[in-house]
Short mmCIF file of N, CA and C in Angstrom, two decimals:
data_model
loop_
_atom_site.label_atom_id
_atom_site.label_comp_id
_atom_site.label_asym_id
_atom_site.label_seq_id
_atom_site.Cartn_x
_atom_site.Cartn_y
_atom_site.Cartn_z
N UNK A 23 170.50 81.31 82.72
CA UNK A 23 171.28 81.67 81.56
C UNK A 23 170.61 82.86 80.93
N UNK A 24 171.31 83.96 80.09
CA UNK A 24 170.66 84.66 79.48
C UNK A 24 171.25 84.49 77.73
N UNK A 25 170.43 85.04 76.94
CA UNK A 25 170.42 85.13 75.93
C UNK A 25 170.05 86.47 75.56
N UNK A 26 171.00 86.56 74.40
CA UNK A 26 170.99 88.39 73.76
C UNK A 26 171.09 88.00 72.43
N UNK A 27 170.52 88.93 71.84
CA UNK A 27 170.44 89.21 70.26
C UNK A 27 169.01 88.57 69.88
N UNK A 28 167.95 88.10 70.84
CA UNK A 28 166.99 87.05 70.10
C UNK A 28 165.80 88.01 69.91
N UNK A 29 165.86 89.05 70.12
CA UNK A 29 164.60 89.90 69.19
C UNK A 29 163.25 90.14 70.05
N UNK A 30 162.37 89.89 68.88
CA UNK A 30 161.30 89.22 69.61
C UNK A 30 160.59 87.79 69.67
N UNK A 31 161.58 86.81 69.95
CA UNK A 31 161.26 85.88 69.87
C UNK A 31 160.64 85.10 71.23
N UNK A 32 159.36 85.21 70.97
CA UNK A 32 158.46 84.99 72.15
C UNK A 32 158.84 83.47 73.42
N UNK A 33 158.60 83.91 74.43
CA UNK A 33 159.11 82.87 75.51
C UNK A 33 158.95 81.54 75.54
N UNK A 34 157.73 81.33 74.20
CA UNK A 34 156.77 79.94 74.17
C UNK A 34 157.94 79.19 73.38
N UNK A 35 158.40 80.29 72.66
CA UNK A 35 159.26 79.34 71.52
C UNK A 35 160.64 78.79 72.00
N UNK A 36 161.05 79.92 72.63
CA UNK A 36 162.38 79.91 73.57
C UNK A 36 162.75 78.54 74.39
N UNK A 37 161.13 78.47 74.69
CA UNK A 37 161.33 77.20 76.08
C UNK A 37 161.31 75.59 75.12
N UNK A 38 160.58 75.91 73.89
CA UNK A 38 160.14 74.60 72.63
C UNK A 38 161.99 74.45 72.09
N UNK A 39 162.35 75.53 71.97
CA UNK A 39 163.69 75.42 71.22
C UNK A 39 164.92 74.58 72.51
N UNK A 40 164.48 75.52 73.85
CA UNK A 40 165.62 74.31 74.84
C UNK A 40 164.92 73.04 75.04
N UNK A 41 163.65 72.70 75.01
CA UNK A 41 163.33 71.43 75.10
C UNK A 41 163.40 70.63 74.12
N UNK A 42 163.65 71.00 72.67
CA UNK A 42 164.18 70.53 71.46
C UNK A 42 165.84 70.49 71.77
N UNK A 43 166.27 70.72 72.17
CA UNK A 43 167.93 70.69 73.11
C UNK A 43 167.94 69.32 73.92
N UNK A 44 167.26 68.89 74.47
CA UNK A 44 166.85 68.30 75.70
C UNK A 44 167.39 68.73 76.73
N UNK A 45 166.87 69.95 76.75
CA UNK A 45 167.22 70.68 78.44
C UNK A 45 165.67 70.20 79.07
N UNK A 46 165.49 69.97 80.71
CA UNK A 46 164.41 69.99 81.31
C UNK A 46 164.50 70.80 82.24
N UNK A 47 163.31 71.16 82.71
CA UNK A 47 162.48 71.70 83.39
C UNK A 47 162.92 73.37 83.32
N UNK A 48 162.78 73.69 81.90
CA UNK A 48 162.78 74.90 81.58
C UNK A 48 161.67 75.84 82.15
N UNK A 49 162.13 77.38 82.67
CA UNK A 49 161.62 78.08 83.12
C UNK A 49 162.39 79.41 82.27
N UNK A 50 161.40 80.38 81.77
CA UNK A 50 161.70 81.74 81.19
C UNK A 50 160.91 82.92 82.33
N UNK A 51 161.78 84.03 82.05
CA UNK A 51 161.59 85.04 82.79
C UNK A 51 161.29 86.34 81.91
N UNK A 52 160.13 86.76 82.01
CA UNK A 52 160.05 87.75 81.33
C UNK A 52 160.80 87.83 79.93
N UNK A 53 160.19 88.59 79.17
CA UNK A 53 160.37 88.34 77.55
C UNK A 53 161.75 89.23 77.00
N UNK A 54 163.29 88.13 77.99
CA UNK A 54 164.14 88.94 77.20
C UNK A 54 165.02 87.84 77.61
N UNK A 55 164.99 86.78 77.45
CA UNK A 55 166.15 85.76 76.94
C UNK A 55 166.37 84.92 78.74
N UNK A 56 166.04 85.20 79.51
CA UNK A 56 166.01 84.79 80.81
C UNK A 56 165.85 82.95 81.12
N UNK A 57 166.46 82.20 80.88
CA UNK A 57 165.97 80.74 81.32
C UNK A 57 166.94 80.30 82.69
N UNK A 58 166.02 79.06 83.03
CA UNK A 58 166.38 78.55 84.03
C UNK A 58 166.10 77.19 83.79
N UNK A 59 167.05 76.19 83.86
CA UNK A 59 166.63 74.79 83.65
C UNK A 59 168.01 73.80 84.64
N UNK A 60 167.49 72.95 83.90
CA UNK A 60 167.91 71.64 84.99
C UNK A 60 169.40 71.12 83.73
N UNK A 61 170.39 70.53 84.63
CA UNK A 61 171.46 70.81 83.34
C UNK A 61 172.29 69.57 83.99
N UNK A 62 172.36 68.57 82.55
CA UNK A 62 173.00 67.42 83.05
C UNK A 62 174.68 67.61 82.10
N UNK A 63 174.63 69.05 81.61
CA UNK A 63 176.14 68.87 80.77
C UNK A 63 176.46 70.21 81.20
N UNK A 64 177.88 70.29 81.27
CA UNK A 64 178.63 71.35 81.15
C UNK A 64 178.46 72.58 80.95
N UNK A 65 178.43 73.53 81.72
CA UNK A 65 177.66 74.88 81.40
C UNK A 65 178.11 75.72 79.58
N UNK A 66 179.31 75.07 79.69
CA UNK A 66 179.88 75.83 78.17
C UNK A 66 179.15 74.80 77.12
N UNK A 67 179.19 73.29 77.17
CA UNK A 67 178.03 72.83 76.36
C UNK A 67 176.85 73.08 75.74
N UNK A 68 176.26 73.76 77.12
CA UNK A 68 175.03 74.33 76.96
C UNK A 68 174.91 75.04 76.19
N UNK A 69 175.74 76.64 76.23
CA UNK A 69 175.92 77.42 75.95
C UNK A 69 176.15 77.00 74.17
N UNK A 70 176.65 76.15 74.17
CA UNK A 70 177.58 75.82 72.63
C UNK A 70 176.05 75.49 71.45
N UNK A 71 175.25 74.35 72.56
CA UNK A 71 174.08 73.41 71.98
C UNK A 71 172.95 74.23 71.98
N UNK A 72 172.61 75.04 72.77
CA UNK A 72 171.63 76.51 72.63
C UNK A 72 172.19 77.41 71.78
N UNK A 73 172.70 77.99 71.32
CA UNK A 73 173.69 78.98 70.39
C UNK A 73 173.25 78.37 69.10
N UNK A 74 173.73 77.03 68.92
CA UNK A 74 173.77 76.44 67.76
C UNK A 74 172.43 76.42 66.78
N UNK A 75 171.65 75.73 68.16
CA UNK A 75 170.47 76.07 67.63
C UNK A 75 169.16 77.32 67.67
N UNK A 76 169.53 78.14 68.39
CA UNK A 76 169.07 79.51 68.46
C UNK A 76 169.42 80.27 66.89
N UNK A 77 170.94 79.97 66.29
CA UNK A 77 171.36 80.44 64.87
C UNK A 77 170.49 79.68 64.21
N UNK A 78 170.16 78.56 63.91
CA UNK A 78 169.04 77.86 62.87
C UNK A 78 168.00 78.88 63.34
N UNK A 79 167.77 79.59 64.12
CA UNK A 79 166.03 79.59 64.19
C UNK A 79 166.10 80.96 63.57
N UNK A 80 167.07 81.92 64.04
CA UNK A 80 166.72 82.84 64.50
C UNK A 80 167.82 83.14 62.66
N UNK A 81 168.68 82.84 62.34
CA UNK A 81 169.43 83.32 60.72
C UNK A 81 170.74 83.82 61.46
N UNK A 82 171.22 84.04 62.66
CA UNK A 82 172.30 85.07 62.59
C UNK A 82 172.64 84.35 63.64
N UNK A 83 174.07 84.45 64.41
CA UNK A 83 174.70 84.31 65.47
C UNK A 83 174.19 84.78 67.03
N UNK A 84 173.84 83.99 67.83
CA UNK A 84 173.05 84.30 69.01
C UNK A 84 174.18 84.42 69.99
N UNK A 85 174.65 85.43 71.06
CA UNK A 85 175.16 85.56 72.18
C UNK A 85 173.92 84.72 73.35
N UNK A 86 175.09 83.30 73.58
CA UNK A 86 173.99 82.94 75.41
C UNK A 86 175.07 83.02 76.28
N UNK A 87 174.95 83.20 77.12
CA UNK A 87 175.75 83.51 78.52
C UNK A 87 174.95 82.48 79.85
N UNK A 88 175.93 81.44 80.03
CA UNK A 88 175.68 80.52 81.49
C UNK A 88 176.21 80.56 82.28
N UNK A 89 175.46 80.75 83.49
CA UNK A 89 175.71 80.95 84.73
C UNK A 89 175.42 80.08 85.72
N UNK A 90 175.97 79.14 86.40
CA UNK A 90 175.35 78.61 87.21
C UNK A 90 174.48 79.32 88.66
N UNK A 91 173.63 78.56 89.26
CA UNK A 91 173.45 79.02 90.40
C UNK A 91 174.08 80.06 91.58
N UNK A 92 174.91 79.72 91.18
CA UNK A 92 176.55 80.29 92.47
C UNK A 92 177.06 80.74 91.53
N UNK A 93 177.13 81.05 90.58
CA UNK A 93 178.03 82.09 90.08
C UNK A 93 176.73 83.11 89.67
N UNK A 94 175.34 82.94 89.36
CA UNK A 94 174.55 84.01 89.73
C UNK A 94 174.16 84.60 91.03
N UNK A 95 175.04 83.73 91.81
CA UNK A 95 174.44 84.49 93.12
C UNK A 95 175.20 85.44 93.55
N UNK A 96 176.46 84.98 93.08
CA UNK A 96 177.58 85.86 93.63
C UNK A 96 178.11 87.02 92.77
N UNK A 97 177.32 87.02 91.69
CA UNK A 97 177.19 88.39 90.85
C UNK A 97 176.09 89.15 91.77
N UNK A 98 175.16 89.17 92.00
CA UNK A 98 173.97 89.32 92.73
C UNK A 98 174.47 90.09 94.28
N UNK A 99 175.54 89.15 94.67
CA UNK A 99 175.90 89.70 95.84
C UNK A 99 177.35 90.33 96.04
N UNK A 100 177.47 90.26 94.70
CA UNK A 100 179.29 91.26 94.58
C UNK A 100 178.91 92.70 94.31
N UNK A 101 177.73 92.84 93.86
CA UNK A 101 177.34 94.57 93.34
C UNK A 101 178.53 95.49 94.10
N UNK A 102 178.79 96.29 93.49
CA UNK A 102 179.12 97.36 94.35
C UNK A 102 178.20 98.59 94.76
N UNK A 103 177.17 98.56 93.95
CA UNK A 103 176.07 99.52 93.99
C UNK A 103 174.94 98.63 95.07
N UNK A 104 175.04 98.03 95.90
CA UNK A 104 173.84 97.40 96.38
C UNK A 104 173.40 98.29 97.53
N UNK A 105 173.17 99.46 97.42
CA UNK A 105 172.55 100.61 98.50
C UNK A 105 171.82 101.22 97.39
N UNK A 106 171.76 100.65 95.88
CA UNK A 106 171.32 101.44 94.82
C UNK A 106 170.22 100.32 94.60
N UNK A 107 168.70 101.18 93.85
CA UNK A 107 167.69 100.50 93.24
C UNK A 107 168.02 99.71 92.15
N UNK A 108 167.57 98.35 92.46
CA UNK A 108 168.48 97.05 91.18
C UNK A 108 167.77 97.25 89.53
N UNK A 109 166.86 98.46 89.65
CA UNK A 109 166.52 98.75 88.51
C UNK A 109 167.32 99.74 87.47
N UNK A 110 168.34 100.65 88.61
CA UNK A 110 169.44 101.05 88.50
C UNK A 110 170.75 100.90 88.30
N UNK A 111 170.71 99.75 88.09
CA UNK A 111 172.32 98.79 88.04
C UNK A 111 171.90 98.14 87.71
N UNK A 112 172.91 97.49 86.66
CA UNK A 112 173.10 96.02 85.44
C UNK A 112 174.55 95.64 85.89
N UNK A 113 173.71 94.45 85.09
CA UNK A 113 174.97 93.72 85.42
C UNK A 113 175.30 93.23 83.48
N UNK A 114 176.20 93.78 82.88
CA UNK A 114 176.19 93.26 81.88
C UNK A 114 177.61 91.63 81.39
N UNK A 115 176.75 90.90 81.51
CA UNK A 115 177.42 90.08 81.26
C UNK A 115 178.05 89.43 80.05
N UNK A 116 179.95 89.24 80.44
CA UNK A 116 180.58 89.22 79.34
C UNK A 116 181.41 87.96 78.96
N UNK A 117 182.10 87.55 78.08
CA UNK A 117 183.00 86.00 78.02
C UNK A 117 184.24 86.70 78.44
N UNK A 118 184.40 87.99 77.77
CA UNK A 118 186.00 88.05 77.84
C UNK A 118 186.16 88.78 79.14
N UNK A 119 187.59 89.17 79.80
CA UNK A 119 187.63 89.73 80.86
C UNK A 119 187.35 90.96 81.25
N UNK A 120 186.39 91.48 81.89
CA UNK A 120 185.30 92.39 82.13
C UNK A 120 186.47 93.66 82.08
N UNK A 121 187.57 93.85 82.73
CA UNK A 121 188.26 94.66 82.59
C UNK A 121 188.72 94.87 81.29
N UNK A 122 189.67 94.03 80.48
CA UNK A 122 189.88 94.06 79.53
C UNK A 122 188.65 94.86 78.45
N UNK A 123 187.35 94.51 78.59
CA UNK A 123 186.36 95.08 78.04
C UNK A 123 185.95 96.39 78.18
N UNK A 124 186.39 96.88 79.56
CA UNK A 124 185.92 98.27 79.45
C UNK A 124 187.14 98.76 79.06
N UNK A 125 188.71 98.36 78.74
CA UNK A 125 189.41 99.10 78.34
C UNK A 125 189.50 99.75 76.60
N UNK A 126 189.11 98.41 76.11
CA UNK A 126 188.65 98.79 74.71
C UNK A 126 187.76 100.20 74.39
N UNK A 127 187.31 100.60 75.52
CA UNK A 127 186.82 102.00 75.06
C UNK A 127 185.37 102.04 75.79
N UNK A 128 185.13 103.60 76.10
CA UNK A 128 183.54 103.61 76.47
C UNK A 128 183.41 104.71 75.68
N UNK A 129 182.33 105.06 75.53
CA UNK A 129 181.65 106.10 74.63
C UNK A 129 180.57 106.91 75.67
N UNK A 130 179.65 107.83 75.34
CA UNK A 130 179.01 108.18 75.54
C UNK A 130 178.70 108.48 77.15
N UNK A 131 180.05 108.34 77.85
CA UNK A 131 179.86 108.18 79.89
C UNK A 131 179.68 109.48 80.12
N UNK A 132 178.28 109.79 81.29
CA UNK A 132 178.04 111.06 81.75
C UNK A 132 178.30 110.90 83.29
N UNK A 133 176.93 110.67 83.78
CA UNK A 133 177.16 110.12 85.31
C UNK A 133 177.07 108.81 85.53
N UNK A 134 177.55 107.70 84.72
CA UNK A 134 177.22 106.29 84.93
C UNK A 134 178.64 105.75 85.39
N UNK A 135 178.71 104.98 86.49
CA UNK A 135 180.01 104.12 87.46
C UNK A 135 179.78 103.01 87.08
N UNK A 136 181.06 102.79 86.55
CA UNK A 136 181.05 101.44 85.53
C UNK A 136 182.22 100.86 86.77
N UNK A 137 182.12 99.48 87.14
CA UNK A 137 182.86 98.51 87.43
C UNK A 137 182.93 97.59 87.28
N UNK A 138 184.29 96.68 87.34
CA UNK A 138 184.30 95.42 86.74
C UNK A 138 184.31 94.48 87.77
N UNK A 139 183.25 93.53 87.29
CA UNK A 139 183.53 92.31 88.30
C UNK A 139 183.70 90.42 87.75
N UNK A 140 183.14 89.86 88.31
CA UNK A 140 183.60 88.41 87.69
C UNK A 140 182.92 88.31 86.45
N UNK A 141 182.96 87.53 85.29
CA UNK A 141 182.34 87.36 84.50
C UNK A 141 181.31 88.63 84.12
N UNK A 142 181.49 90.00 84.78
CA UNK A 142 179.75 91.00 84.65
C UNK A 142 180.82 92.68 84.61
N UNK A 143 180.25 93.43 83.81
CA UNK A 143 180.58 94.61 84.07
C UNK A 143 179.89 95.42 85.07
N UNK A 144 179.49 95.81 86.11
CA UNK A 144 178.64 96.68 87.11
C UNK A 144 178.87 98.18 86.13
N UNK A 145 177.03 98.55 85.91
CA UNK A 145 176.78 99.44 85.47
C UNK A 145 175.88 100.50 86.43
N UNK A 146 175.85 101.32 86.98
CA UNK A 146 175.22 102.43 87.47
C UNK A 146 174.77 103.58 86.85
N UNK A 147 173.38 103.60 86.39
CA UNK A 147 172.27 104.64 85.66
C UNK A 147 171.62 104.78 86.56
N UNK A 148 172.61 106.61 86.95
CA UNK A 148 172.02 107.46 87.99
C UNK A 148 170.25 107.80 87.97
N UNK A 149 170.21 108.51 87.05
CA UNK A 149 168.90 108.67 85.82
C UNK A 149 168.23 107.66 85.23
N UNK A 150 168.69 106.23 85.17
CA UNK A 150 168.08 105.50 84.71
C UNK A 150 168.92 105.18 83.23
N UNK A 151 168.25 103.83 82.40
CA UNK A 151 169.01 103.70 81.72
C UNK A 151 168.67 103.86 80.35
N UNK A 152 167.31 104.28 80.51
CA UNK A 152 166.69 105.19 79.34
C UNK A 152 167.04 106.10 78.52
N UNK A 153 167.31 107.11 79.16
CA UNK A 153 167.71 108.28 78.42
C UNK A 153 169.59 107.99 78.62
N UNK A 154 170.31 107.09 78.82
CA UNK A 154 171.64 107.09 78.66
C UNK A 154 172.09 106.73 77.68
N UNK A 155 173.19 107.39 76.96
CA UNK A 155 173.90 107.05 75.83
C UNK A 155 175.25 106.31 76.01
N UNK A 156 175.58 105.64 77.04
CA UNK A 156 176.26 104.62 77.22
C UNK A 156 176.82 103.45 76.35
N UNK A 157 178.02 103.71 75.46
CA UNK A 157 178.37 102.22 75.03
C UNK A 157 179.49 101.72 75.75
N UNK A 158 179.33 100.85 75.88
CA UNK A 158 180.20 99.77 76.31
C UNK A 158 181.29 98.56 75.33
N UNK A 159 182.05 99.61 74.16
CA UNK A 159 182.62 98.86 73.63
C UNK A 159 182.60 97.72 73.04
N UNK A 160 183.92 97.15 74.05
CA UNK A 160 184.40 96.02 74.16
C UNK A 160 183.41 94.98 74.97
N UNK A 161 182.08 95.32 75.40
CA UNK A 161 181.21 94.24 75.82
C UNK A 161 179.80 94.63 74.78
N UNK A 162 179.92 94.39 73.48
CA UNK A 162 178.88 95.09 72.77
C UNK A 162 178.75 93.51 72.11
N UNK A 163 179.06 92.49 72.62
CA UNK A 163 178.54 91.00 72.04
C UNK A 163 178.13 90.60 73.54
N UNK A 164 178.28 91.36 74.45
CA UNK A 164 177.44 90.64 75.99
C UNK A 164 176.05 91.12 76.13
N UNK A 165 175.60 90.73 76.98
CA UNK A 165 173.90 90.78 77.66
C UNK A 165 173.85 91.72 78.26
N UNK A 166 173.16 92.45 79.18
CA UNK A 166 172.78 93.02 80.41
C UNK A 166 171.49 92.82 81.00
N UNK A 167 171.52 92.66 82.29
CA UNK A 167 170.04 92.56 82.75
C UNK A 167 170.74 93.23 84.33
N UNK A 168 169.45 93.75 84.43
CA UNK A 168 169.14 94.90 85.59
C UNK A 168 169.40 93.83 86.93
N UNK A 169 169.89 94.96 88.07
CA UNK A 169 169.85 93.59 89.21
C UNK A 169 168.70 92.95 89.87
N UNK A 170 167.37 93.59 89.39
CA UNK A 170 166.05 93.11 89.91
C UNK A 170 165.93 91.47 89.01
N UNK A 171 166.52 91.99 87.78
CA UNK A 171 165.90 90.53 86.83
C UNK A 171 167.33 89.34 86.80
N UNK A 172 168.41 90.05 87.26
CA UNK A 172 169.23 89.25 87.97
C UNK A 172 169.20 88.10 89.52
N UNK A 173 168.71 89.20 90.44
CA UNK A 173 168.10 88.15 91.18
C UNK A 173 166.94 87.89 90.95
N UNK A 174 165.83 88.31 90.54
CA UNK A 174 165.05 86.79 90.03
C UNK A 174 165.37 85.46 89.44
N UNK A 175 166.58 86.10 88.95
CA UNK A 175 167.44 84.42 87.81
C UNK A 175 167.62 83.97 89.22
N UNK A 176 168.27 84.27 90.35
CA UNK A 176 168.77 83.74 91.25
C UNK A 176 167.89 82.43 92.00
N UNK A 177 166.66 83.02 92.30
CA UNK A 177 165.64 82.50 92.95
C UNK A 177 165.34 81.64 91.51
N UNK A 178 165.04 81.40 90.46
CA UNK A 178 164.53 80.80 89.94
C UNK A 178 165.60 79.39 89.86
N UNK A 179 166.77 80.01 89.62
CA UNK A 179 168.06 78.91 89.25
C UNK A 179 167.99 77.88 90.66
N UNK A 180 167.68 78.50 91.65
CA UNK A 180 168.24 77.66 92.79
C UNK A 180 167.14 76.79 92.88
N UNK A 181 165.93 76.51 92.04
CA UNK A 181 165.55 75.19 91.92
C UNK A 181 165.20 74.26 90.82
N UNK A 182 165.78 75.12 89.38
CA UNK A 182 165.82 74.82 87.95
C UNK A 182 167.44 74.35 88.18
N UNK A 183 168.11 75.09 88.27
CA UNK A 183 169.46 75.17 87.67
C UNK A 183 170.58 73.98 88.60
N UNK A 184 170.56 72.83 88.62
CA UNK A 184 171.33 72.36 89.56
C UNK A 184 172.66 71.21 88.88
#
């Protein structure tokens, strides 16, 4: 699952707050909202019962985004950029329909190939995604994570996430 909007709220706390959930066998990935756990309810549950309490902690409305196993894998393996460095492509993940989202408007597009896929917008930063001024509208309440830290969710989910 990922989580967006949480700041800097360190991984120790992240994993205390889903185990205050009673999620088990929580696993975080690098310090930007990345978990992987073991899930005996409904992925939108999750999503509902982490949210809920991510807003107590954190004062404001938290975007989480769940993915199961197979539906991270198959973001992972739908890229259209996969001849491209996964540090170079995101996958920004959205609730509403990824198309619908980039129609609402883009801003700032130079050389970046935006496509839509299941649940994820496919982003391509030729240059990187540093110096890009890229908005993305209509997905400006979704996540993004690069396809390197995407499949790591992958490998991690397929023995947390079942």
């Amino acid at each position: 699952m990922n989580v967006g909007g949480i700041g800097k709220l360190p991984m120790e706390e992240l994993r205390r707050i889903c185990a205050d959930c009673g999620f088990e066998n929580v696993t975080t990935y690098i310090a930007r909202g990345n978990i992987a756990l073991s899930r005996a309810l409904d992925l939108r549950a999750i999503a509902r019962k982490l949210s809920a309490a991510l807003e107590i902690y954190v004062g404001k409305p938290v975007g989480v985004f769940v993915r199961s196993h197979t539906e991270l894998s198959e973001i992972a393996l739908a890229t259209p950029f996969v001849e491209i460095a996964g540090n170079k492509v995101t996958a920004v993940f959205v609730d509403d329909d990824p198309q619908a989202s980039i129609d609402v408007g883009i801003k700032g597009q130079t050389d970046e190939a935006i496509f839509p896929g299941a649940g994820v917008i496919y982003v391509h930063y030729p240059n990187g995604m540093s110096t890009s001024k890229l908005k993305l509208i209509g997905a400006a309440q979704g996540t993004a994570r690069n396809m390197n830290s995407t499949s790591k969710m992958v490998a991690l989910t397929a023995f947390a996430f079942r």
